[in-house]
Structures are given as C-alpha cells and as structure tokens.
Amino acid sequence: MSTSTFLSAFLLAASSVRLAAAATALVFEPPSTGPLVQTANYTSFSNTTLNDKTVVKGKVFNRIIHVWLENTDFATAASTPTFESLAEKGILLTSHHSVTHPSEPNYIASAGGDFFGAGDDNMYHIPSNISSVVDLLEDKGISWASYQENMPTGGFYGFDYTATNYIQPGAAPYTYYMRKHNPLVIFDAVSQDPDRVKRIRTFNDFANDVVNGTLPQWIFVTPNMVNDAHDTTIDFAASFLEYWLLPLLTDPRVNGEDTLILLTFDENHTSTEQNTVFALAIGNAVPHNLRGTTDDTVYTHYSLLSTVQANWNLKSLGRQDTNATVSNVFSFVAEKTGYKNVHVPVNEVPMFNLSGVAPGPLNSAAFVPFAAPNLKARGAGGGSVFIRPGLNEKLTAASLPPPVDLTALNKTTPWQMSPETTSGKDIIPCAGSSCP
Ligand SMILES: *[C@@H]1O[C@H](CO)[C@@H](O)[C@H](O)[C@H]1NC(C)=O
Ligand SMILES: *[C@@H]1O[C@H](CO)[C@@H](O)[C@H](O)[C@H]1NC(C)=O
Ligand SMILES: *[C@@H]1O[C@H](CO)[C@@H](O)[C@H](O)[C@H]1NC(C)=O
Ligand SMILES: *[C@@H]1O[C@H](CO)[C@@H](O)[C@H](O)[C@H]1NC(C)=O
Ligand SMILES: *[C@@H]1O[C@H](CO)[C@@H](O)[C@H](O)[C@H]1NC(C)=O
Ligand SMILES: *[C@@H]1O[C@H](CO)[C@@H](O)[C@H](O)[C@H]1NC(C)=O
Ligand SMILES: *[C@@H]1O[C@H](CO)[C@@H](O)[C@H](O)[C@H]1NC(C)=O
Ligand SMILES: *[C@@H]1O[C@H](CO)[C@@H](O)[C@H](O)[C@H]1NC(C)=O
C-alpha cells in the first residue's frame, strides 16, 4: 500500500469511527418549551407553593443562585464559547477549588462546611444534630430552596430516579436524577423536617415559584445528569445553559437588581492535578466595573458558605467555613462587608485532589464519629457558631477515638444506607439508626 492509499484508508477508518461515536453521543434536547414552562418530562407537576413574604437585605446581594455543573477541568470550560461569553458578563474566579473527589463530598461540603471524610458517592445521611447552611439562613429569616432537575417529586428521598427518555424518544428510560448531587436531602435536619423538606423542589416547582413571584433568596440548582455534563460533554452543558440560564438572566423575577449567580462545577476532571474548577460570579449584583474581569484570589467551595455569611451577617457552622485558608470571601463581597481575606501564595494552596483519605463519620475505612463544630470559631459573618438541638458539645474533634477501619470488619459506617432499597422510590424519611 502506498503512503497516500494507506493514509486515505486510515482517514476513512478514522472518520467512520467518528461517525459511530456521533451516532451514539447524546445531543441536547430541551426538557420543556422554556425554563418557566412545567413539563411532563420532569415526572410530577408542582402542587406546592412557597409563601415567603419578607426579603432580608444583604450587604451586597439579596439573592444568591448556585448552579452546579459536573466534572470539568477549568481550561475546558473556559475555552467553551458559551462560558466565554458568560464570563464577559461576570467575574471569572481563576483559582476556585473543589475540596476533594468525587462528587457527593463536594456537594456535602458546600452545605455543611465539611465532607465528613466521604470519599465516594454512596448513599449517606447526616444526623439531625449536625448543622448546615439552612440553619444559618433560617436563623436570620432568609428564605431558601434547592431545585433538582428531574427529581420526580418534591422532597424525594430515594437514591436515584429513572424516567422516560426525553433525549432519545423510544430509548430505554434514563437515570436523570441522582441523590449524590442533592446536598440538602443528605442532612436529616432538612429531610426529616416536614417544613424544610418542602424546600427541596423540582424544576417544575422552579417554574411555578418564578411565575408566582415566590422565588427564595438562597437557591441551589442541580441540573440533571445530562445537562450538568456528568454523562455528556461541556458542549451539551453549554446548550443547556443557552436554553435555561440565558433567558433567566434577562428575567427580573430571577435575576433581580440584587441577584448574584454563582456558576461552577463540583470537581475538576483530571484528578491527578490540582482541583481547580471554573467558577463565575454573574448576575445583576456584580458591579458593572468588574464585569468581564478575573479574580485570582484562592477560593474553595467553602467560600460559598463564607460569602453568604458575610453578606447577611450569619452565624457560622464552625467547620471549614471558618478555616481562613480555605474560605476566602469573594473579593467584591469581602470589600463591601469589611472581611479581610488571607493571601494564599500559589505554592501554598492545599492539594484538593485527594480522595477518601480524610478520616470521618462518612469514611468506612477510617471511621470516627461526628464531632461537634469548633464552638470558638468566628466566621465571615462575625456571629457565633450555630448549635443544633441534640448536639453534644463535649464531643470535640480532639476527644474522639482514633479512626477505625470498619471495612476490615466487613462493616460500613452507620450513616450509610442501601441504595438498592431506595432506588427509584421515595421512601419514608427515617431517623438515626432506623434508616435502611
Ligand atoms: C419532552 O422533551 C422532548 C425533547 O425535547 C420534547 O420534544 C417534548 O415536547 C417534551 N415534552 C413536554 C411535555 O414538554
Ligand atoms: C403533590 O404531588 C406529589 C407527587 O407528585 C403527590 O405525591 C402528592 O399527593 C400531591 N399532593 C397534592 C395535594 O396533590
Ligand atoms: C402558582 O403558579 C402555578 C402555575 O405555575 C399556578 O397554577 C398557581 O395557581 C400559582 N399559585 C399562586 C398562589 O399564584
Ligand atoms: C483543572 O483544570 C486546570 C485548567 O485546565 C488544570 O490546570 C488543572 O490541572 C486541572 N486540575 C485537574 C484536577 O484537572
Ligand atoms: C494531586 O495533584 C498533584 C499536582 O498535580 C499531583 O502531584 C498529585 O499526584 C495528585 N494527587 C493525586 C492523588 O492524584
Ligand atoms: C484548614 O485548612 C488547611 C488546608 O486544607 C488544613 O491543612 C488545616 O488543617 C485546616 N485547619 C483546620 C483547623 O481544620
Ligand atoms: C449526633 O447525633 C448522633 C445520632 O444521635 C450521635 O450518634 C452523635 O454522637 C451526635 N454527635 C454530636 C457531636 O452531638
Ligand atoms: C469478611 O467477609 C469475607 C467474605 O465476604 C470473609 O472472607 C471474611 O472472613 C470476613 N471478615 C471478617 C472479619 O468477618
């Protein structure tokens, strides 16, 4: 075979491989005719209404909307056109870090100020004496909700949910929803409380809440397993943002005058390197003179907690949200609230790509019980540490026994549940050791 014949045979083979790949790759399909139109593709329709009357003024923003996508390196997102054009409207945080791998511990950390040793995506629950951002918000009367795309019903407790395939009609049903990306349902203090659990809502509820003018002040949004790039690509997620986020940016019911939107990723894709993720502060609360700029201050997902605490003078969780090295407040918020960030030199940024090595109550291989938070800590909001009912303040981190390898005893941490018993099912919420 001559070189040129060989080359064209090779190119032909390569292009048919590409065609085959293209035939199976998922292509974005809108789940509805618009982000504010309820759809049967989301299983249930909204039948509960939030009724929050007061708006608690923050120093820099009155509403914060977190939107979390999945598993993408900083450079990949930063070089994708939709993200590039969004970056022109906001502040690109170029040194924002996830706190570990894989997904679930990052989501837990963003709500609880710690990932409690978790190093996998198993089905966990966290006892009701452990506080989360919800306690801090409610303490100051700030309304909140989490919107989970393709969660089948409000407050759904199950491990995952498989629904009619709307991307490829006629294909097998698809698991669009996974509990591992739903941080607040993991906290018993939220999921076991009938009033609070109503605030873990579906995307049909989101449409309802916007149309009704009852969108809360603190919001966490988890797109489904295809739209968040988890099962797909950054281009797929970009199409989702074009469909969902872009129209909402011009809707004053969502992006009001004082709204901050924080678009980020749970973790970086390449775990052998530092865990830097694309993070963008957009929304009308971002000062005009800072739009289209970058900020290289060292942040982590704990900064999401400290920034909210600084904005509304909240109490703290007394966990990593009060560890100054890992919880810098977004600069433009720090400046207006008088919080002093610490400068972390590039070569001193902790490695956030470790996984499963931290001992904790959610680590079966290095189990230690839940400790009380550090009650002497002072966070960016300046207040005291929030103490939940049932907290044993004497169980300090220092007082706990050394880690135990439960897996060597063929056991798992008592806070792990069996996904098999809850997959696709909205099981009745359980308490403590009665959980399946
Ligand atoms: C579900 O999604 C598909 C794919 O985009 C769309 O054609 C269909 O109209 C949607 N169904 C509803 C009820 O919105
Ligand atoms: C609301 O919807 C959920 C699930 O879709 C259902 O279980 C519940 O019975 C409904 N409640 C009312 C009052 O219709
Ligand atoms: C809320 O919005 C839904 C439509 O999404 C509507 O059916 C319902 O009546 C509204 N409720 C109130 C209190 O406005
Ligand atoms: C994260 O992304 C940045 C930019 O692409 C890269 O420098 C860094 O090594 C990545 N880290 C991981 C863990 O992929
Ligand atoms: C974390 O990233 C650093 C820097 O790239 C690398 O040297 C190290 O091996 C990584 N650790 C893991 C567990 O992959
Ligand atoms: C604060 O964070 C750094 C970096 O992760 C860590 O080394 C240190 O142990 C943390 N301090 C506390 C009190 O947890
Ligand atoms: C929290 O509650 C659990 C379950 O009741 C208990 O095992 C644990 O000791 C408590 N921990 C703290 C720090 O209060
Ligand atoms: C753990 O289970 C395995 C098989 O599942 C068994 O071989 C082993 O002896 C068990 N170890 C203990 C400590 O019970």
Coordinates of C-alpha atoms and ligand atoms in Angstrom, one line a residue:
M1 CA 0.0 0.0 0.0
S2 CA 1.4 3.4 -0.9
T3 CA 1.6 6.0 1.7
S4 CA -1.2 8.0 0.3
T5 CA -3.5 4.9 -0.1
F6 CA -2.6 4.0 3.5
L7 CA -3.4 7.5 4.6
S8 CA -6.8 7.6 2.9
A9 CA -7.7 4.2 4.3
F10 CA -6.7 5.4 7.7
L11 CA -8.7 8.6 7.4
L12 CA -11.7 6.7 6.2
A13 CA -11.5 4.4 9.2
A14 CA -11.0 7.3 11.5
S15 CA -14.0 9.2 10.1
S16 CA -16.2 6.1 10.4
V17 CA -15.2 5.8 14.0
R18 CA -16.1 9.4 14.5
L19 CA -19.4 8.8 12.8
A20 CA -20.1 5.9 15.0
A21 CA -19.3 8.0 18.0
A22 CA -21.5 10.8 16.8
A23 CA -24.4 8.4 16.3
T24 CA -24.3 7.4 20.0
A25 CA -23.3 10.7 21.6
L26 CA -26.2 12.4 23.3
V27 CA -27.4 15.6 21.7
F28 CA -29.1 18.3 23.8
E29 CA -32.9 18.3 23.7
P30 CA -34.8 20.9 25.7
P31 CA -36.8 19.2 28.5
S32 CA -39.6 21.8 28.0
T33 CA -40.5 24.6 25.7
G34 CA -38.9 27.0 28.2
P35 CA -37.4 27.1 31.7
L36 CA -40.6 28.6 33.1
V37 CA -43.0 26.1 31.5
Q38 CA -43.8 23.0 33.5
T39 CA -43.3 19.7 31.6
A40 CA -44.2 16.0 31.9
N41 CA -40.6 15.2 31.1
Y42 CA -39.9 16.1 34.8
T43 CA -42.4 13.4 36.0
S44 CA -44.6 15.3 38.5
F45 CA -46.1 18.8 38.3
S46 CA -45.8 21.4 41.0
N47 CA -48.5 21.3 43.6
T48 CA -47.0 23.2 46.5
T49 CA -46.4 27.0 46.7
L50 CA -43.8 28.8 48.8
N51 CA -45.2 31.7 50.6
D52 CA -42.2 33.8 51.7
K53 CA -43.2 37.4 52.4
T54 CA -40.1 39.1 53.6
V55 CA -36.8 39.9 51.8
V56 CA -33.9 40.2 54.2
K57 CA -31.5 42.8 52.8
G58 CA -27.9 41.6 52.3
K59 CA -24.9 43.9 52.2
V60 CA -24.1 43.1 48.6
F61 CA -26.9 40.8 47.3
N62 CA -30.4 39.9 48.2
R63 CA -30.5 36.6 46.4
I64 CA -27.8 34.1 45.5
I65 CA -28.4 31.3 43.0
H66 CA -25.8 28.5 42.9
V67 CA -25.8 26.5 39.7
W68 CA -23.5 23.4 39.8
L69 CA -22.3 21.5 36.7
E70 CA -20.1 18.4 36.8
N71 CA -16.6 17.0 36.3
T72 CA -14.9 19.5 34.0
D73 CA -11.4 21.0 34.0
F74 CA -11.1 24.7 34.3
A75 CA -9.5 25.1 30.9
T76 CA -12.2 23.0 29.2
A77 CA -15.0 25.2 30.4
A78 CA -13.0 28.4 30.0
S79 CA -12.5 27.7 26.3
T80 CA -16.1 26.8 25.5
P81 CA -17.9 29.7 23.7
T82 CA -21.0 29.8 25.9
F83 CA -18.8 30.0 29.0
E84 CA -16.5 32.5 27.4
S85 CA -19.4 34.8 26.6
L86 CA -20.9 34.4 30.1
A87 CA -17.5 35.3 31.5
E88 CA -17.8 38.7 29.8
K89 CA -20.8 39.4 31.9
G90 CA -19.2 38.5 35.2
I91 CA -16.1 37.9 37.4
L92 CA -14.2 34.7 36.5
L93 CA -12.7 33.2 39.6
T94 CA -9.5 31.7 38.2
S95 CA -8.4 30.0 41.5
H96 CA -11.6 28.4 42.8
H97 CA -11.2 24.9 44.0
S98 CA -13.3 21.9 44.8
V99 CA -12.4 20.3 48.1
T100 CA -12.0 16.6 47.1
H101 CA -13.1 13.9 44.7
P102 CA -15.7 12.5 43.8
S103 CA -19.0 14.4 43.6
E104 CA -21.0 13.8 46.7
P105 CA -18.5 15.0 49.2
N106 CA -18.2 18.3 47.4
Y107 CA -21.9 18.9 47.5
I108 CA -22.0 18.0 51.2
A109 CA -19.1 20.4 51.9
S110 CA -20.9 23.3 50.2
A111 CA -23.9 22.9 52.5
G112 CA -22.2 21.5 55.7
G113 CA -18.8 23.1 55.8
D114 CA -17.1 19.7 55.8
F115 CA -17.4 16.5 53.8
F116 CA -17.0 14.4 56.9
G117 CA -14.5 12.0 55.4
A118 CA -16.7 10.9 52.5
G119 CA -14.7 9.6 49.5
D120 CA -17.3 8.1 47.4
D121 CA -20.9 8.6 46.0
N122 CA -22.6 6.1 48.3
M123 CA -26.0 6.8 49.9
Y124 CA -25.4 8.6 53.2
H125 CA -27.4 10.6 55.7
I126 CA -26.1 13.0 58.3
P127 CA -27.7 13.1 61.8
S128 CA -30.0 15.9 62.8
N129 CA -27.7 17.4 65.4
I130 CA -25.3 18.4 62.5
S131 CA -26.0 21.9 61.1
S132 CA -26.0 23.1 57.5
V133 CA -26.3 26.4 55.7
V134 CA -30.1 26.0 56.1
D135 CA -29.8 26.6 59.9
L136 CA -27.8 29.8 59.3
L137 CA -30.2 31.2 56.8
E138 CA -33.4 30.4 58.8
D139 CA -31.7 31.9 61.9
K140 CA -31.9 35.3 60.1
G141 CA -35.2 34.6 58.4
I142 CA -33.7 34.2 54.9
S143 CA -35.8 32.1 52.5
W144 CA -34.2 29.2 50.6
A145 CA -34.8 26.3 48.3
S146 CA -32.9 23.8 46.3
Y147 CA -34.2 22.9 42.8
Q148 CA -33.2 19.5 41.5
E149 CA -33.9 18.8 37.8
N150 CA -35.7 15.5 37.2
M151 CA -36.1 14.8 40.9
P152 CA -39.5 13.2 40.4
T153 CA -41.4 14.8 43.3
G154 CA -40.7 17.4 45.9
G155 CA -38.5 16.3 48.8
F156 CA -37.8 12.9 47.1
Y157 CA -35.6 10.8 49.3
G158 CA -34.5 7.9 47.0
F159 CA -31.0 7.2 45.7
D160 CA -31.8 7.9 42.1
Y161 CA -34.7 8.1 39.6
T162 CA -35.1 6.7 36.2
A163 CA -37.7 8.4 33.9
T164 CA -39.0 8.3 30.3
N165 CA -36.1 9.1 28.0
Y166 CA -36.9 12.5 26.5
I167 CA -33.5 12.9 24.8
Q168 CA -33.9 9.8 22.7
P169 CA -37.6 9.1 22.5
G170 CA -38.3 5.3 22.5
A171 CA -34.9 4.5 24.0
A172 CA -34.7 2.9 27.4
P173 CA -35.7 5.0 30.4
Y174 CA -32.8 7.2 31.7
T175 CA -31.5 7.9 35.2
Y176 CA -31.6 11.7 35.1
Y177 CA -31.7 12.2 38.8
M178 CA -29.0 11.1 41.4
R179 CA -29.2 12.0 45.1
K180 CA -25.5 12.4 45.3
H181 CA -25.9 15.8 43.6
N182 CA -28.7 16.9 46.0
P183 CA -26.7 18.2 49.1
L184 CA -29.5 19.2 51.5
V185 CA -31.5 16.0 51.3
I186 CA -28.5 14.2 52.9
F187 CA -28.9 16.3 56.1
D188 CA -31.5 14.7 58.4
A189 CA -32.1 18.2 59.9
V190 CA -33.5 19.2 56.5
S191 CA -35.0 16.0 55.0
Q192 CA -36.7 14.8 58.3
D193 CA -38.3 18.2 58.9
P194 CA -41.7 18.4 57.2
D195 CA -41.5 22.2 56.6
R196 CA -37.9 22.2 55.4
V197 CA -38.2 19.2 53.1
K198 CA -40.8 21.1 51.1
R199 CA -37.9 23.4 50.0
I200 CA -36.2 20.6 48.2
R201 CA -38.0 21.2 45.0
T202 CA -38.3 20.1 41.4
F203 CA -37.7 22.1 38.3
N204 CA -41.5 22.3 37.7
D205 CA -41.6 23.9 41.2
F206 CA -39.0 26.3 40.0
A207 CA -41.2 27.3 37.1
N208 CA -44.1 27.7 39.5
D209 CA -42.1 29.7 42.0
V210 CA -40.8 32.2 39.4
V211 CA -44.2 32.7 37.8
N212 CA -45.8 33.1 41.3
G213 CA -43.1 35.6 42.4
T214 CA -42.1 33.3 45.3
L215 CA -38.5 32.5 44.4
P216 CA -36.5 32.4 47.6
Q217 CA -33.3 34.3 48.5
W218 CA -30.8 31.4 48.7
I219 CA -31.1 28.9 45.9
F220 CA -29.1 25.8 44.9
V221 CA -29.8 24.4 41.4
T222 CA -28.7 21.0 40.2
P223 CA -29.3 20.3 36.5
N224 CA -29.9 16.7 35.6
M225 CA -27.2 14.1 34.7
V226 CA -27.1 15.0 31.1
N227 CA -27.5 18.8 31.4
D228 CA -24.8 19.2 34.0
A229 CA -22.2 17.5 31.7
H230 CA -21.9 14.4 34.0
D231 CA -22.9 11.9 31.4
T232 CA -22.2 14.2 28.4
T233 CA -19.9 16.9 27.4
I234 CA -19.2 20.6 28.1
D235 CA -20.9 21.4 24.8
F236 CA -24.1 19.6 25.9
A237 CA -24.0 21.6 29.2
A238 CA -23.4 24.8 27.2
S239 CA -26.6 24.1 25.2
F240 CA -28.4 23.6 28.4
L241 CA -27.2 27.0 29.7
E242 CA -28.3 28.6 26.4
Y243 CA -31.7 27.1 26.9
W244 CA -32.1 27.6 30.7
L245 CA -29.8 30.2 32.1
L246 CA -29.5 32.8 29.4
P247 CA -33.3 33.7 29.2
L248 CA -33.4 33.8 33.0
L249 CA -30.5 36.3 33.1
T250 CA -32.9 38.9 31.5
D251 CA -35.9 38.0 33.7
P252 CA -36.1 40.4 36.6
R253 CA -38.1 37.8 38.6
V254 CA -35.0 35.7 38.7
N255 CA -32.0 38.0 38.1
G256 CA -33.3 41.0 40.0
E257 CA -31.3 44.1 40.7
D258 CA -29.5 42.4 43.7
T259 CA -29.1 38.9 42.4
L260 CA -25.7 37.0 42.4
I261 CA -25.5 33.9 40.4
L262 CA -22.6 31.6 41.0
L263 CA -22.0 29.1 38.2
T264 CA -19.4 26.4 39.0
F265 CA -18.5 22.8 38.8
D266 CA -18.5 20.2 41.6
E267 CA -15.0 19.0 40.7
N268 CA -12.2 19.0 38.2
H269 CA -12.0 16.1 35.7
T270 CA -8.3 15.2 35.9
S271 CA -7.8 14.0 39.5
T272 CA -4.0 13.7 39.2
E273 CA -3.8 17.5 39.2
Q274 CA -4.9 20.3 41.4
N275 CA -8.7 20.5 41.7
T276 CA -9.3 23.9 40.1
V277 CA -12.8 24.5 38.7
F278 CA -14.3 27.1 36.5
A279 CA -16.3 29.5 38.8
L280 CA -18.1 32.5 37.6
A281 CA -19.9 35.2 39.6
I282 CA -22.6 36.8 37.4
G283 CA -26.0 38.4 37.9
N284 CA -27.0 42.0 38.4
A285 CA -25.3 42.2 41.9
V286 CA -22.0 42.0 40.2
P287 CA -20.7 45.7 39.9
H288 CA -20.6 47.0 36.3
N289 CA -16.9 47.9 36.5
L290 CA -16.0 44.3 37.4
R291 CA -17.9 42.6 34.6
G292 CA -15.6 40.8 32.2
T293 CA -12.7 40.7 34.8
T294 CA -10.9 37.9 36.5
D295 CA -10.1 37.4 40.2
D296 CA -7.2 35.1 41.2
T297 CA -7.9 35.0 44.9
V298 CA -7.8 31.4 46.3
Y299 CA -11.3 30.2 46.9
T300 CA -12.9 26.8 47.6
H301 CA -16.5 25.5 47.8
Y302 CA -16.3 26.6 51.5
S303 CA -16.1 30.2 50.1
L304 CA -19.8 29.8 49.1
L305 CA -20.6 29.5 52.8
S306 CA -18.4 32.3 54.0
T307 CA -19.6 34.7 51.3
V308 CA -23.2 34.1 52.2
Q309 CA -22.3 34.5 55.9
A310 CA -20.5 37.8 55.2
N311 CA -23.4 39.1 53.1
W312 CA -26.1 38.6 55.7
N313 CA -24.0 38.6 59.0
L314 CA -24.9 35.0 59.6
K315 CA -23.6 32.7 62.3
S316 CA -21.2 30.0 61.2
L317 CA -21.0 26.2 61.1
G318 CA -17.7 26.2 63.0
R319 CA -16.2 23.8 60.4
Q320 CA -14.1 24.5 57.3
D321 CA -16.3 27.5 56.6
T322 CA -14.3 29.2 59.4
N323 CA -10.9 27.9 58.3
A324 CA -9.4 31.1 56.8
T325 CA -7.1 29.3 54.4
V326 CA -9.9 27.6 52.5
S327 CA -12.8 30.0 52.9
N328 CA -11.9 33.4 51.4
V329 CA -15.0 35.5 50.8
F330 CA -15.5 36.6 47.1
S331 CA -13.4 39.8 46.9
F332 CA -16.1 42.1 45.8
V333 CA -18.2 40.9 48.7
A334 CA -15.3 41.0 51.1
E335 CA -14.6 44.6 50.2
K336 CA -18.1 45.8 50.9
T337 CA -18.5 43.8 54.1
G338 CA -15.1 44.6 55.6
Y339 CA -14.0 41.0 55.7
K340 CA -10.2 40.6 55.4
N341 CA -9.2 37.7 53.1
V342 CA -6.0 35.8 53.5
H343 CA -3.4 35.8 50.8
V344 CA -2.6 32.1 50.0
P345 CA 0.6 32.0 47.8
V346 CA 0.3 29.8 44.7
N347 CA 2.8 27.2 46.0
E348 CA 0.9 27.0 49.4
V349 CA -2.5 26.2 48.0
P350 CA -3.5 22.9 49.7
M351 CA -3.9 19.9 47.3
F352 CA -7.6 19.4 46.9
N353 CA -7.4 16.4 44.7
L354 CA -7.1 13.8 47.5
S355 CA -10.0 11.4 47.9
G356 CA -11.1 9.1 50.7
V357 CA -8.0 9.7 52.8
A358 CA -9.6 12.0 55.4
P359 CA -11.0 10.1 58.5
G360 CA -14.6 10.9 59.3
P361 CA -18.1 9.6 60.1
L362 CA -18.7 9.0 56.3
N363 CA -15.5 7.1 55.8
S364 CA -15.9 3.4 56.5
A365 CA -12.2 2.8 56.1
A366 CA -11.2 5.4 58.6
F367 CA -14.3 5.9 60.7
V368 CA -14.6 8.5 63.5
P369 CA -17.9 9.6 65.0
F370 CA -19.4 13.1 64.2
A371 CA -17.7 15.7 66.2
A372 CA -19.2 19.0 67.4
P373 CA -18.0 22.0 65.5
N374 CA -15.4 24.3 66.9
L375 CA -17.6 26.5 69.1
K376 CA -14.9 29.1 69.5
A377 CA -14.6 29.7 65.7
R378 CA -15.6 33.1 64.2
G379 CA -16.7 33.1 60.6
A380 CA -17.0 35.8 57.9
G381 CA -20.4 36.8 59.3
G382 CA -18.9 37.6 62.6
G383 CA -21.6 35.7 64.6
S384 CA -21.3 32.7 66.9
V385 CA -21.3 29.1 65.9
F386 CA -24.8 27.7 65.3
I387 CA -25.7 24.9 67.7
R388 CA -28.4 22.4 66.7
P389 CA -30.7 20.6 69.2
G390 CA -29.1 17.3 70.2
L391 CA -25.5 18.4 69.7
N392 CA -23.2 17.0 72.3
E393 CA -20.8 20.0 72.6
K394 CA -18.3 17.8 74.6
L395 CA -17.7 15.6 71.6
T396 CA -14.9 17.8 70.3
A397 CA -12.6 16.6 67.4
A398 CA -9.8 16.2 69.9
S399 CA -11.9 14.0 72.2
L400 CA -12.7 11.4 69.6
P401 CA -11.1 7.9 69.4
P402 CA -8.6 7.1 66.7
P403 CA -10.1 6.1 63.3
V404 CA -11.4 2.5 62.9
D405 CA -11.3 0.6 59.7
L406 CA -14.8 -0.8 59.6
T407 CA -14.3 -2.3 56.1
A408 CA -11.8 -4.7 57.7
L409 CA -14.6 -5.8 59.9
N410 CA -17.0 -6.2 57.0
K411 CA -19.0 -3.2 58.2
T412 CA -19.8 0.2 56.8
T413 CA -20.4 3.5 58.6
P414 CA -23.8 3.6 60.4
W415 CA -24.6 6.7 58.3
Q416 CA -24.5 4.7 55.0
M417 CA -27.8 3.3 53.6
S418 CA -28.5 0.8 51.0
P419 CA -29.3 2.4 47.6
E420 CA -31.0 -0.8 46.4
T421 CA -33.8 -0.3 48.9
T422 CA -34.4 3.3 47.8
S423 CA -33.6 3.4 44.1
G424 CA -36.5 5.0 42.3
K425 CA -38.5 5.1 45.4
D426 CA -39.5 7.9 47.6
I427 CA -39.1 6.0 50.9
I428 CA -40.5 7.4 54.1
P429 CA -37.7 9.5 55.7
C430 CA -36.1 7.7 58.5
A431 CA -34.3 8.8 61.7
G432 CA -30.9 7.9 63.0
S433 CA -30.2 4.2 63.1
S434 CA -33.7 3.3 61.9
C435 CA -32.7 4.3 58.4
P436 CA -32.5 1.4 55.9
Ligands
LIG1 C1 -40.0 16.5 26.4 O1 -38.8 16.7 25.7 C2 -38.8 16.5 24.3 C3 -37.4 16.6 23.7 O2 -37.0 18.0 23.7 C4 -39.8 17.4 23.7 O3 -39.9 17.1 22.3 C5 -41.2 17.2 24.3 O4 -42.1 18.2 23.8 C6 -41.1 17.4 25.8 N1 -42.4 17.1 26.4 C7 -43.0 18.0 27.1 C8 -44.3 17.6 27.7 O5 -42.6 19.1 27.4
LIG2 C1 -48.4 16.5 45.0 O1 -47.6 15.8 44.2 C2 -47.0 14.7 44.8 C3 -46.1 14.0 43.8 O2 -46.3 14.4 42.5 C4 -48.1 13.7 45.3 O3 -47.5 12.6 45.9 C5 -49.0 14.4 46.2 O4 -50.0 13.6 46.6 C6 -49.5 15.7 45.6 N1 -50.3 16.4 46.6 C7 -51.4 17.0 46.3 C8 -52.0 17.8 47.4 O5 -51.9 16.9 45.2
LIG3 C1 -48.5 29.3 41.1 O1 -48.2 29.0 39.7 C2 -49.0 28.0 39.2 C3 -48.5 27.8 37.7 O2 -47.2 27.5 37.6 C4 -50.4 28.3 39.3 O3 -51.1 27.1 38.8 C5 -50.8 28.6 40.7 O4 -52.2 28.9 40.8 C6 -50.0 29.7 41.2 N1 -50.3 29.9 42.6 C7 -50.4 31.1 43.1 C8 -50.7 31.2 44.6 O5 -50.3 32.1 42.4
LIG4 C1 -8.0 21.7 36.5 O1 -8.0 22.5 35.3 C2 -6.9 23.3 35.2 C3 -7.0 24.0 33.9 O2 -7.4 23.2 32.9 C4 -5.6 22.5 35.1 O3 -4.5 23.4 35.1 C5 -5.6 21.7 36.4 O4 -4.5 20.9 36.3 C6 -6.9 20.9 36.4 N1 -6.9 20.0 37.5 C7 -7.4 18.9 37.4 C8 -7.5 18.1 38.6 O5 -7.9 18.5 36.3
LIG5 C1 -2.7 15.8 43.0 O1 -2.1 16.8 42.2 C2 -0.7 16.9 42.3 C3 -0.3 18.1 41.4 O2 -0.6 17.9 40.1 C4 -0.1 15.6 41.9 O3 1.3 15.7 42.1 C5 -0.6 14.5 42.8 O4 -0.1 13.3 42.4 C6 -2.1 14.5 42.7 N1 -2.7 13.5 43.7 C7 -3.5 12.5 43.4 C8 -4.0 11.7 44.5 O5 -3.8 12.3 42.2
LIG6 C1 -7.5 24.4 57.4 O1 -7.3 24.0 56.0 C2 -6.0 23.6 55.8 C3 -5.9 23.3 54.3 O2 -6.8 22.3 53.9 C4 -5.7 22.4 56.6 O3 -4.4 22.0 56.4 C5 -5.9 22.7 58.1 O4 -5.8 21.5 58.8 C6 -7.3 23.2 58.3 N1 -7.5 23.6 59.7 C7 -8.4 23.1 60.5 C8 -8.5 23.7 61.9 O5 -9.2 22.3 60.1
LIG7 C1 -25.1 13.5 66.9 O1 -26.2 12.6 66.9 C2 -25.8 11.3 66.7 C3 -27.1 10.5 66.5 O2 -27.9 10.6 67.6 C4 -24.9 10.8 67.8 O3 -24.5 9.5 67.5 C5 -23.7 11.7 67.9 O4 -22.9 11.3 69.0 C6 -24.1 13.1 68.0 N1 -22.9 13.9 67.8 C7 -22.7 15.1 68.3 C8 -21.4 15.8 68.1 O5 -23.5 15.6 69.0
LIG8 C1 -15.5 -10.6 55.6 O1 -16.2 -11.2 54.5 C2 -15.4 -12.1 53.7 C3 -16.3 -12.7 52.6 O2 -17.3 -11.8 52.3 C4 -14.8 -13.2 54.6 O3 -14.0 -14.0 53.8 C5 -14.0 -12.6 55.7 O4 -13.6 -13.6 56.6 C6 -14.9 -11.6 56.5 N1 -14.1 -11.0 57.5 C7 -14.5 -10.8 58.8 C8 -13.5 -10.0 59.7 O5 -15.6 -11.1 59.2

